[in-house]
Coordinates of C-alpha atoms in Angstrom, one line a residue:
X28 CA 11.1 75.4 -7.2
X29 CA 8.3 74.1 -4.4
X30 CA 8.3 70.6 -6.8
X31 CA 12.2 70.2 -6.7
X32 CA 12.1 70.8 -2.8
X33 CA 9.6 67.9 -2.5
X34 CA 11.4 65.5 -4.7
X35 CA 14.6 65.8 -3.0
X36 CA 12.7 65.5 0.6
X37 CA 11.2 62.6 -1.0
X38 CA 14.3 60.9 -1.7
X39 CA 16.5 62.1 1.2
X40 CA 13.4 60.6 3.7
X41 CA 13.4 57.3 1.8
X42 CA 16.9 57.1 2.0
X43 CA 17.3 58.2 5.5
X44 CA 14.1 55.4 6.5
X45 CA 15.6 52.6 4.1
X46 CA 11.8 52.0 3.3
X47 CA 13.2 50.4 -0.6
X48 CA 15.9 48.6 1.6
X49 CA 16.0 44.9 0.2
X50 CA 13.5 46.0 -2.7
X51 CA 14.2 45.6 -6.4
X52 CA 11.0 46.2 -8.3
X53 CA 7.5 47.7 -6.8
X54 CA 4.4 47.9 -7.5
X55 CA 2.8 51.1 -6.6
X56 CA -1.1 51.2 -6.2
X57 CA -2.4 54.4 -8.3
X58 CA -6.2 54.7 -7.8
X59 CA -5.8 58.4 -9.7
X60 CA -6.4 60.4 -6.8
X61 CA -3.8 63.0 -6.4
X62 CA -2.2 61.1 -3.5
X63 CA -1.2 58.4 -5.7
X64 CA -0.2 60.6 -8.8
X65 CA 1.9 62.4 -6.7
X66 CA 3.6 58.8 -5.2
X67 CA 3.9 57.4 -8.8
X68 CA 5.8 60.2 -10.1
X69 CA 8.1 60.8 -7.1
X70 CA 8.9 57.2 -7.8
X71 CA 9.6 57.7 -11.1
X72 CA 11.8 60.7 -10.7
X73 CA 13.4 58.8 -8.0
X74 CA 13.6 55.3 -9.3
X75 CA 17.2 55.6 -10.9
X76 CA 18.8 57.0 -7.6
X77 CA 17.5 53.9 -5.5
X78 CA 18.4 51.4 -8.3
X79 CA 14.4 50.4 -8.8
X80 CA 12.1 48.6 -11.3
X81 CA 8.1 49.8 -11.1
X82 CA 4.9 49.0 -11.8
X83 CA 1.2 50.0 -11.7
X84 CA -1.8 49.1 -10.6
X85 CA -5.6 50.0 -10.3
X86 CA -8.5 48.3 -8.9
X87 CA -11.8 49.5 -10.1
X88 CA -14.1 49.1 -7.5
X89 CA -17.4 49.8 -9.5
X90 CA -19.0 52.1 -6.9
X91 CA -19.0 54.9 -9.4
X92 CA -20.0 55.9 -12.7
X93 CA -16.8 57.3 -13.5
X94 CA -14.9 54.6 -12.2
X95 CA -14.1 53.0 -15.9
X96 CA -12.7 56.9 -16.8
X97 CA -10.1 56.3 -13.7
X98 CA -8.9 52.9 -14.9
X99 CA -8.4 54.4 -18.2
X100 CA -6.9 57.2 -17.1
X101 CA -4.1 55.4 -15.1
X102 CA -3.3 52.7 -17.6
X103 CA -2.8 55.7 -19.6
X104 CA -0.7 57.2 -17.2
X105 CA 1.7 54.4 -16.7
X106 CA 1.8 53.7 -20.7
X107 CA 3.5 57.3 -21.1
X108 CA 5.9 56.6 -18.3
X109 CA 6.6 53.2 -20.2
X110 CA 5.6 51.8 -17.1
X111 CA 4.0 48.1 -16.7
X112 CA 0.2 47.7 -15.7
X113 CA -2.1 45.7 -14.3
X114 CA -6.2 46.1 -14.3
X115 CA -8.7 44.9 -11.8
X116 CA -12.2 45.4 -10.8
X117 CA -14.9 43.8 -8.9
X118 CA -17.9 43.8 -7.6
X119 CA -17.9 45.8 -4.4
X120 CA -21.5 46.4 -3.7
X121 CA -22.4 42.4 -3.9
X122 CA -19.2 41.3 -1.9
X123 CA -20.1 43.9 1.3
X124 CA -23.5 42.1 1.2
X125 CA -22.7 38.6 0.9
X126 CA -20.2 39.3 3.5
X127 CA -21.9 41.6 6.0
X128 CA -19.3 44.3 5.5
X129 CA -19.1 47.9 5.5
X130 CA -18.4 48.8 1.5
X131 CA -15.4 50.6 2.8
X132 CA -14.0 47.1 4.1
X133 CA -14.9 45.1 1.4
X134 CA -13.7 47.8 -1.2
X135 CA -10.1 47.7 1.2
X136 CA -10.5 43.7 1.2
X137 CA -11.2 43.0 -2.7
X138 CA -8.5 45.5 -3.7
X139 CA -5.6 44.5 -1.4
X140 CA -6.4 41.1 -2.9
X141 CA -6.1 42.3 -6.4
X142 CA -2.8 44.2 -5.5
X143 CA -1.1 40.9 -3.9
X144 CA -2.4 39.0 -7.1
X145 CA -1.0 41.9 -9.1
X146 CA 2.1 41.6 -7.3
X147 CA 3.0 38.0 -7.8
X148 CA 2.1 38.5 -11.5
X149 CA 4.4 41.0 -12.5
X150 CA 7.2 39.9 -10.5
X151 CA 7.4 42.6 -7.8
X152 CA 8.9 42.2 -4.5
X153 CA 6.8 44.7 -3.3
X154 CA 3.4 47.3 -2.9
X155 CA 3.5 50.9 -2.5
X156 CA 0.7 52.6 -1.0
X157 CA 0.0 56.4 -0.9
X158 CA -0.8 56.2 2.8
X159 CA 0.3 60.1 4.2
X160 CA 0.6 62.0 7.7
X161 CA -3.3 62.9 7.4
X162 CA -4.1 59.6 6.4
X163 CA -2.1 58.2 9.2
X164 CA -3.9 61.3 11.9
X165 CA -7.2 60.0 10.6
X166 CA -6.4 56.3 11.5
X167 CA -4.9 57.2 14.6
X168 CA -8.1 59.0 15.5
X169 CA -10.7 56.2 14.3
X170 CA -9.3 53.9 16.0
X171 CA -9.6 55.9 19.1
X172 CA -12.5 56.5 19.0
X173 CA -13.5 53.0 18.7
X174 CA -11.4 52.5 22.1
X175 CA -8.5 50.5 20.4
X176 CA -5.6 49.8 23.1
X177 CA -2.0 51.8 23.0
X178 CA -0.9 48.8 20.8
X179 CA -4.2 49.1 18.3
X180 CA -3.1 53.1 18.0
X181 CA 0.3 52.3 16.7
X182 CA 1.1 54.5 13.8
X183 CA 1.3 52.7 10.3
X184 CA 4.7 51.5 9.7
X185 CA 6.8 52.7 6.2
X186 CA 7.2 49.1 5.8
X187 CA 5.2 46.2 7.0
X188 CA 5.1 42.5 6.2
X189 CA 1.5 41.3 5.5
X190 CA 0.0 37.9 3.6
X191 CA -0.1 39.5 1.0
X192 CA 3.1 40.6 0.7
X193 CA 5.3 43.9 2.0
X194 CA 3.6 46.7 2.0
X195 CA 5.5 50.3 1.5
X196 CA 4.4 53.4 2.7
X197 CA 6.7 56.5 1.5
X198 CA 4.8 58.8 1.6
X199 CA 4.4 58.7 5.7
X200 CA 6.0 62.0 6.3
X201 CA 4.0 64.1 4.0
X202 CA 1.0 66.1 4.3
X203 CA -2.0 65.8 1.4
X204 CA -1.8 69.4 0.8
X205 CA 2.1 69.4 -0.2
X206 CA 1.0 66.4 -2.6
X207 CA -1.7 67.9 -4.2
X208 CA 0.8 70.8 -4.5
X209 CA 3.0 69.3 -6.4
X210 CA 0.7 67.7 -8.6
X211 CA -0.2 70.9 -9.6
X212 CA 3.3 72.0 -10.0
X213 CA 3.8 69.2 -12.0
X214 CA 0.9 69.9 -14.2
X215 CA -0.8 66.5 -12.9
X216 CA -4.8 66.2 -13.2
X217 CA -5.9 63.6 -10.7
X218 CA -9.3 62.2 -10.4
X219 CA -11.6 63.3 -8.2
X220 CA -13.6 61.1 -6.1
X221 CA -16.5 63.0 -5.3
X222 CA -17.2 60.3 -2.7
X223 CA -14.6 61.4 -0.7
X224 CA -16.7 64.8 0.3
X225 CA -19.9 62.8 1.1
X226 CA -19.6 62.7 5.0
X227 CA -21.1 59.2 5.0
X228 CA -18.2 56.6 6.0
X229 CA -16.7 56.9 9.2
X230 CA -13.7 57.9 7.8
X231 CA -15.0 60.5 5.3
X232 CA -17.1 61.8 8.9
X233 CA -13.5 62.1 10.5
X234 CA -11.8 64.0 7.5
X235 CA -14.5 66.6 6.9
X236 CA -16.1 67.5 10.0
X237 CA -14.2 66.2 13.5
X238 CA -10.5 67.0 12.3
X239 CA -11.3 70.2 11.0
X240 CA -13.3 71.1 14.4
X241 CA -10.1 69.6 16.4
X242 CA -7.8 71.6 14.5
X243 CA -9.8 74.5 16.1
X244 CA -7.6 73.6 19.4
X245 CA -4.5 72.5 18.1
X246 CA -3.4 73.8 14.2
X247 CA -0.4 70.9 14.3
X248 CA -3.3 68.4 15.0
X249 CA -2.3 65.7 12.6
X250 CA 1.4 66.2 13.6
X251 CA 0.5 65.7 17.2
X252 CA -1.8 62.5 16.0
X253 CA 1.2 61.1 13.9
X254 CA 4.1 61.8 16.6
X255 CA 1.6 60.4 19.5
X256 CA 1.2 56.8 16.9
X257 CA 4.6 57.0 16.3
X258 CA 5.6 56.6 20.4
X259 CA 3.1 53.9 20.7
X260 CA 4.7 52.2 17.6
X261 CA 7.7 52.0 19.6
X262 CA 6.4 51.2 22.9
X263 CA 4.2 48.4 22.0
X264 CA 7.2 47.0 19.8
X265 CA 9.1 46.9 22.9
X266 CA 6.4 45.1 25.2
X267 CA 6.2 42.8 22.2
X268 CA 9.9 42.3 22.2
X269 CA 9.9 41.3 26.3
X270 CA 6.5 38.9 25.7
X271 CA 8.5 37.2 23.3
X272 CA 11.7 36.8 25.3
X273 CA 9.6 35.8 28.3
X274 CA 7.0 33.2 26.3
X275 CA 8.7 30.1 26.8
X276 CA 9.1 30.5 30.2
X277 CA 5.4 30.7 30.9
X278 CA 3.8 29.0 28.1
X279 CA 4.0 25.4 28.4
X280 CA 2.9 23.4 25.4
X281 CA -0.6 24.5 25.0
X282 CA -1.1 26.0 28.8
X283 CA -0.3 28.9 30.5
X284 CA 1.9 28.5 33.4
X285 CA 0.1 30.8 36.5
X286 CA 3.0 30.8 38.9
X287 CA 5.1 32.5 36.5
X288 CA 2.3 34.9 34.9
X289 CA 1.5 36.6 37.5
X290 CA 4.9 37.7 38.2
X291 CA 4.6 40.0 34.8
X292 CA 4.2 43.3 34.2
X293 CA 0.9 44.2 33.2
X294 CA 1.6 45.5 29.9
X295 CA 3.7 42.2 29.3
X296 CA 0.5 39.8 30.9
X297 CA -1.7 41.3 27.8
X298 CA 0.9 40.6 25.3
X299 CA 1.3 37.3 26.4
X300 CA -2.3 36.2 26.6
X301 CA -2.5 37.3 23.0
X302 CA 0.4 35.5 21.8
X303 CA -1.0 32.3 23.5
X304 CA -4.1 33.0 21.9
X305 CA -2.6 33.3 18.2
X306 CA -1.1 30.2 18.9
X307 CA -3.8 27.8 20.2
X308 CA -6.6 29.4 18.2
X309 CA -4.9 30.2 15.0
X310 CA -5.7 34.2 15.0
X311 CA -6.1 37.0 17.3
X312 CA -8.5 38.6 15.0
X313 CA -12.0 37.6 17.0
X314 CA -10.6 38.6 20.5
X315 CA -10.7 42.0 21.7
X316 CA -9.5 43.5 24.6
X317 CA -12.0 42.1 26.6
X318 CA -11.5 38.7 26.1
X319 CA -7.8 39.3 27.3
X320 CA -8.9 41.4 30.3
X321 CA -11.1 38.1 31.1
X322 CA -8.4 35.8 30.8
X323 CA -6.0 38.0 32.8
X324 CA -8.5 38.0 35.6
X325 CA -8.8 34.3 35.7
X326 CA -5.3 33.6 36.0
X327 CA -4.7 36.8 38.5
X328 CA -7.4 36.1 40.9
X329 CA -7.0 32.0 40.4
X330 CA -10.8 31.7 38.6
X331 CA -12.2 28.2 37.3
X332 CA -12.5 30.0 34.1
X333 CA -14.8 32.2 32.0
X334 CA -16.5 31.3 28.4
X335 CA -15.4 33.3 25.6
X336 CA -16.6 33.2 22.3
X337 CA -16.9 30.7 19.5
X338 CA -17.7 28.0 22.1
X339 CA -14.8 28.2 23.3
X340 CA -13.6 28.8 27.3
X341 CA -10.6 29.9 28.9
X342 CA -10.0 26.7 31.8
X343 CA -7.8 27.3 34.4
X344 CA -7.0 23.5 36.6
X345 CA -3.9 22.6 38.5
X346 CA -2.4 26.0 38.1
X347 CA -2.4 26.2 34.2
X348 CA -4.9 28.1 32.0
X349 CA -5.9 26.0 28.7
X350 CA -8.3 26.9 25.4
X351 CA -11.2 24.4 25.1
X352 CA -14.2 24.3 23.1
X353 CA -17.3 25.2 25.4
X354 CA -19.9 22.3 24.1
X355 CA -22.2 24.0 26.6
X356 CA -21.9 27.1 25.8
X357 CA -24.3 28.8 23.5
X358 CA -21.5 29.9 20.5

């Protein structure tokens, strides 16, 4: 049977990936949908073959007025499994404006924090995310389009280490459609999410009208999207791999040595200035590609500096390139 076929891909990918490597009990992050159904039960059907303990989780995010049935409906879900729960919900709406964020952002932000609470509460080494090759194509895609750089259109990793914890991705490899197949196979009822077909959100806009248009020119679209993040993965893990090797030798305390920069590769030279950032600043987060392509030029051409952000400046004096706050700059 179609279901059977899918489990045992399921399983021979995770082995051949190693993605529970290290792992003894997961939490896995069921919002209802069928993506997540589908995850849960592979899991479950799976769970005795990779020696695993699991648990559940749901965030409600308020946003709809069905969103109480969904909670219900997956506490339910785990309790016939005999699996453990955990409930959440907030207040999405309020927190996007207090914060000046997109309600897609906040929703992401106030329910990854509930997961990593979730986490730490029931004892699991780690959270399972439905994330799957259209989800990945449609990341891949955004980010484009919003002129990330080779290293921002990395495909999502099957396991990465975040604050909140490791994060596991399974489900990588797999298309929606086969999922929603084998929920069906499986006589599963997801939830729907009729926000998902409102092509409001960036994201929803990608899904619904400029994939399907793409797919016009290439059918294996998502394929190509996925296997093009996948070589940019690897790439940018390797410059990341040389910056580090080479950072002592041109990082001296808090100061960038010129001599030796400009002797790097230019792939390397990026790398570098945002290491050095990280490290003087504390994050990377508020610097964009600009702010490195400023920096770089300073220490290429031998500049007296150029202001950034934040009141802060990039100062380059006796051959060495320093941070500083700007306190005449205007923030």
């Amino acid at each position: 049977m179609r279901n059977e076929f899918l489990l045992k891909r399921f399983i021979d990918t995770c082995a051949v990936t190693k993605v529970f490597s290290g792992v003894r009990k997961i939490l896995i992050a069921v919002s209802g949908g069928a993506d997540s159904l589908a995850l849960a039960q592979l899991m479950i059907c799976s769970r005795q073959r990779f020696g695993l303990q699991l648990a559940m989780a749901h965030f409600n995010h308020c946003l709809r007025k069905t969103s109480a049935d969904d909670a219900n409906f997956v506490k339910n879900f785990a309790a016939e499994r005999g699996v453990e729960f955990a409930g959440g919900q907030g207040d999405v709406k309020t927190f996007a404006a207090e914060h000046k964020l997109s309600i897609e952002t906040a929703a992401r932000t106030l329910r990854y924090e509930f997961l990593s609470d979730a986490r730490q509460l029931l004892n699991c080494d780690a959270i399972a995310t439905a994330h799957h090759a259209d989800d990945q194509a449609e990341t891949i895609l955004m980010r484009l389009l919003r002129g990330s750089t080779s290293a921002g259109l990395s495909a999502m990793k099957a396991r990465t280490f975040t604050d909140g914890g490791l994060i596991l991705r399974p489900l990588l490899n797999f298309r929606k459609v086969e999922l929603e197949t084998f929920c069906r196979e499986r006589n599963l009822s997801p939830c729907i999410d009729e926000t998902n077909f409102t092509p409001d959100a960036t994201r929803n806009k990608i899904r619904l009208k400029l994939l399907p248009t793409l797919e016009t020119f290439n059918p294996a679209l998502v394929e190509t999207l996925c296997r093009f993040g996948q070589v940019a993965a690897d790439e940018a893990d390797f410059i990341d791999v040389q910056a580090e090797k080479i950072f002592p030798a041109v990082v001296e305390g808090n100061a960038i040595v010129r001599a030796d920069f400009v002797k790097l590769h230019t792939a390397v030279q990026r790398v570098v200035i945002k290491k050095f950032l990280a490290q003087v600043t504390g994050t990377t987060k508020d610097f964009g590609f600009v702010h490195i392509e400023e920096i770089r030029r300073v220490l290429l051409d031998g500049l007296s500096g150029v202001e950034l952000h934040k009141n802060l400046r990039a100062d380059l004096k006796h051959g060495k390139l320093t941070i500083a706050k700007n306190f005449y700059g205007k923030g």
